[in-house]
């Protein structure tokens, strides 16, 4: 039973849905996240920081809601906030994230731009377990692609996302089978 957290466009959420994985809940830190619209009939909810006293209170409420929906595995699919122990302790070793670089290189929110700036020849996508750090948990799977001389942040991110949309459902399916 999978819960997905997403803050943006939600193409990775869509890939999980297309793979017919058992997504039972979708949550976001943004009420206006386009990802929430992809949930369709699946229960969805927004947990905006401004509605809570602090991050721990918001994360506790979000974890509680996901538990209520029966979630056992949480997938971060473009979720932009760090998770506090108030959340992570409710789902031990059961939170995964997808990131657009070959971690541990280029963690953080601007990974694609930073890779181009650094002039790397190779990029890719990583799926990893989530801890309190910035994209710092143990790596579960990676796939590489070549960076082209004429790549822009948009074209490179687009090709990385094509990898993510294959890699993330595969890893999540393996975790569900455990
Ligand atoms: C993806 O590139 C993911 O790796 C990163 O945020 C992006 C989310 O895209 N963490 P989307 O919202 O799934 O389209």
Coordinates of C-alpha atoms and ligand atoms in Angstrom, one line a residue:
X1 CA 0.0 0.0 0.0
X2 CA 1.8 3.1 -1.3
X3 CA 1.5 6.7 -0.4
X4 CA 3.0 9.3 -2.7
X5 CA 4.2 12.8 -1.7
X6 CA 4.5 15.2 -4.6
X7 CA 4.9 19.0 -4.8
X8 CA 5.1 19.6 -8.6
X9 CA 3.8 18.3 -11.9
X10 CA 3.6 14.7 -10.7
X11 CA 5.0 12.9 -13.8
X12 CA 6.6 10.3 -11.5
X13 CA 3.3 9.8 -9.7
X14 CA 1.8 9.2 -13.1
X15 CA 4.4 6.6 -13.9
X16 CA 3.5 4.7 -10.6
X17 CA -0.2 4.9 -11.5
X18 CA 0.5 3.8 -15.1
X19 CA 2.4 0.8 -13.7
X20 CA -0.7 -0.1 -11.7
X21 CA 1.1 0.0 -8.4
X22 CA -1.2 0.1 -5.3
X23 CA -1.1 3.8 -4.7
X24 CA -3.8 4.4 -2.0
X25 CA -3.0 8.0 -1.0
X26 CA -1.4 11.1 -2.5
X27 CA -0.3 14.1 -0.3
X28 CA 1.4 17.4 -1.0
X29 CA 2.8 20.3 0.8
X30 CA 1.1 22.6 -1.8
X31 CA -2.6 22.8 -2.2
X32 CA -2.1 24.0 -5.8
X33 CA 0.3 21.1 -6.9
X34 CA -0.8 19.8 -10.3
X35 CA 0.2 16.4 -9.0
X36 CA -2.9 16.3 -6.8
X37 CA -5.1 16.4 -9.9
X38 CA -3.5 13.2 -11.2
X39 CA -4.8 11.3 -8.1
X40 CA -8.3 11.1 -9.6
X41 CA -10.4 8.9 -7.3
X42 CA -7.4 8.1 -5.0
X43 CA -7.7 10.0 -1.7
X44 CA -5.5 13.1 -1.7
X45 CA -4.8 15.8 0.7
X46 CA -2.6 19.0 1.1
X47 CA -0.6 19.7 4.3
X48 CA 0.6 23.2 3.9
X49 CA 3.2 24.4 6.5
X50 CA 1.3 27.6 7.1
X51 CA -1.6 25.6 8.5
X52 CA 0.5 24.1 11.3
X53 CA 2.7 25.4 14.1
X54 CA 5.9 24.0 12.7
X55 CA 7.3 21.3 10.5
X56 CA 7.1 18.5 13.1
X57 CA 3.4 19.2 13.6
X58 CA 2.7 19.2 9.9
X59 CA 4.8 16.0 9.4
X60 CA 3.0 14.2 12.3
X61 CA -0.4 15.1 10.8
X62 CA 0.7 14.0 7.3
X63 CA 2.1 10.7 8.6
X64 CA -1.1 10.1 10.6
X65 CA -3.3 10.7 7.6
X66 CA -1.2 8.3 5.4
X67 CA -1.4 5.6 8.2
X68 CA -5.2 6.0 8.3
X69 CA -5.2 5.4 4.5
X70 CA -3.3 2.1 5.1
X71 CA 0.0 3.3 3.6
X72 CA 3.0 1.1 4.4
X73 CA 5.5 2.5 1.8
X74 CA 6.0 6.2 1.1
X75 CA 7.3 7.4 -2.3
X76 CA 8.6 11.0 -2.7
X77 CA 7.9 11.9 -6.3
X78 CA 9.2 15.5 -6.6
X79 CA 8.4 16.4 -2.9
X80 CA 10.3 19.6 -2.1
X81 CA 10.4 19.6 1.7
X82 CA 12.8 17.7 4.0
X83 CA 11.0 15.3 6.2
X84 CA 11.5 15.5 10.0
X85 CA 11.7 12.5 12.4
X86 CA 8.0 13.2 13.2
X87 CA 7.4 11.7 9.8
X88 CA 10.3 9.3 9.2
X89 CA 9.9 7.5 12.6
X90 CA 6.4 6.5 11.5
X91 CA 7.7 4.8 8.4
X92 CA 11.1 3.3 9.3
X93 CA 13.1 2.2 6.2
X94 CA 10.0 2.7 4.2
X95 CA 10.4 6.1 2.5
X96 CA 12.1 6.3 -0.9
X97 CA 12.9 9.3 -3.2
X98 CA 13.8 9.7 -6.8
X99 CA 16.5 12.3 -7.7
X100 CA 17.8 13.6 -11.0
X101 CA 21.5 12.9 -10.6
X102 CA 23.9 10.1 -9.8
X103 CA 24.0 10.5 -6.0
X104 CA 26.0 11.1 -3.9
X105 CA 27.0 13.7 -6.5
X106 CA 24.7 16.8 -6.9
X107 CA 22.1 16.5 -4.1
X108 CA 19.6 19.3 -3.6
X109 CA 17.0 21.2 -5.5
X110 CA 19.1 22.4 -8.4
X111 CA 20.8 19.2 -9.4
X112 CA 20.2 19.4 -13.1
X113 CA 21.5 23.0 -13.5
X114 CA 24.5 22.2 -11.3
X115 CA 25.5 19.2 -13.3
X116 CA 25.5 21.3 -16.5
X117 CA 27.5 24.1 -14.8
X118 CA 30.0 21.5 -13.6
X119 CA 30.4 20.2 -17.2
X120 CA 29.8 16.5 -16.3
X121 CA 29.7 14.1 -19.3
X122 CA 27.4 11.7 -17.5
X123 CA 24.2 12.1 -15.5
X124 CA 21.3 9.9 -14.5
X125 CA 18.6 9.1 -11.9
X126 CA 18.8 7.7 -8.4
X127 CA 16.2 6.0 -6.2
X128 CA 17.3 6.0 -2.6
X129 CA 16.0 5.5 0.9
X130 CA 15.2 8.8 2.7
X131 CA 16.8 10.0 5.9
X132 CA 16.8 13.4 7.5
X133 CA 19.6 14.7 5.2
X134 CA 19.3 16.3 1.7
X135 CA 19.2 13.3 -0.7
X136 CA 21.6 11.5 1.5
X137 CA 20.0 8.0 2.3
X138 CA 21.3 4.7 1.0
X139 CA 21.1 4.3 -2.8
X140 CA 18.8 1.5 -4.0
X141 CA 19.2 1.9 -7.8
X142 CA 20.7 4.2 -10.4
X143 CA 20.7 4.5 -14.2
X144 CA 23.1 6.6 -16.3
X145 CA 22.8 8.7 -19.4
X146 CA 25.2 10.7 -21.4
X147 CA 25.1 14.5 -21.2
X148 CA 25.0 16.0 -24.7
X149 CA 27.1 19.0 -25.7
X150 CA 23.9 20.9 -26.6
X151 CA 21.9 19.9 -23.6
X152 CA 20.0 22.7 -21.7
X153 CA 18.6 22.2 -18.2
X154 CA 15.2 21.4 -19.9
X155 CA 16.4 18.8 -22.4
X156 CA 18.6 17.1 -19.8
X157 CA 15.9 17.0 -17.2
X158 CA 13.5 15.7 -19.7
X159 CA 15.8 12.7 -20.6
X160 CA 16.5 12.1 -16.9
X161 CA 12.8 12.0 -16.2
X162 CA 12.4 9.3 -18.9
X163 CA 14.8 7.2 -16.9
X164 CA 13.0 8.0 -13.6
X165 CA 9.6 6.9 -15.0
X166 CA 11.1 3.4 -15.7
X167 CA 13.4 3.2 -12.7
X168 CA 11.0 4.4 -9.9
X169 CA 8.1 2.0 -10.6
X170 CA 10.6 -0.9 -11.0
X171 CA 12.2 -0.3 -7.6
X172 CA 8.9 0.4 -5.9
X173 CA 7.5 -2.9 -7.3
X174 CA 10.6 -4.7 -5.9
X175 CA 10.0 -3.1 -2.5
X176 CA 6.4 -4.1 -2.5
X177 CA 7.3 -7.7 -3.2
X178 CA 9.5 -8.0 -0.1
Ligands
LIG1 C1 12.0 14.7 -10.7 O1 13.0 15.0 -11.6 C2 12.6 14.1 -9.4 O2 13.7 13.4 -9.6 C3 12.8 15.4 -8.6 O3 11.8 16.2 -8.9 C4 11.3 16.0 -10.2 C5 9.8 15.7 -10.1 O4 9.1 15.7 -11.3 N1 13.0 15.0 -7.2 P1 7.6 15.3 -11.4 O5 6.8 16.2 -10.4 O6 7.5 13.8 -10.9 O7 7.2 15.5 -12.8

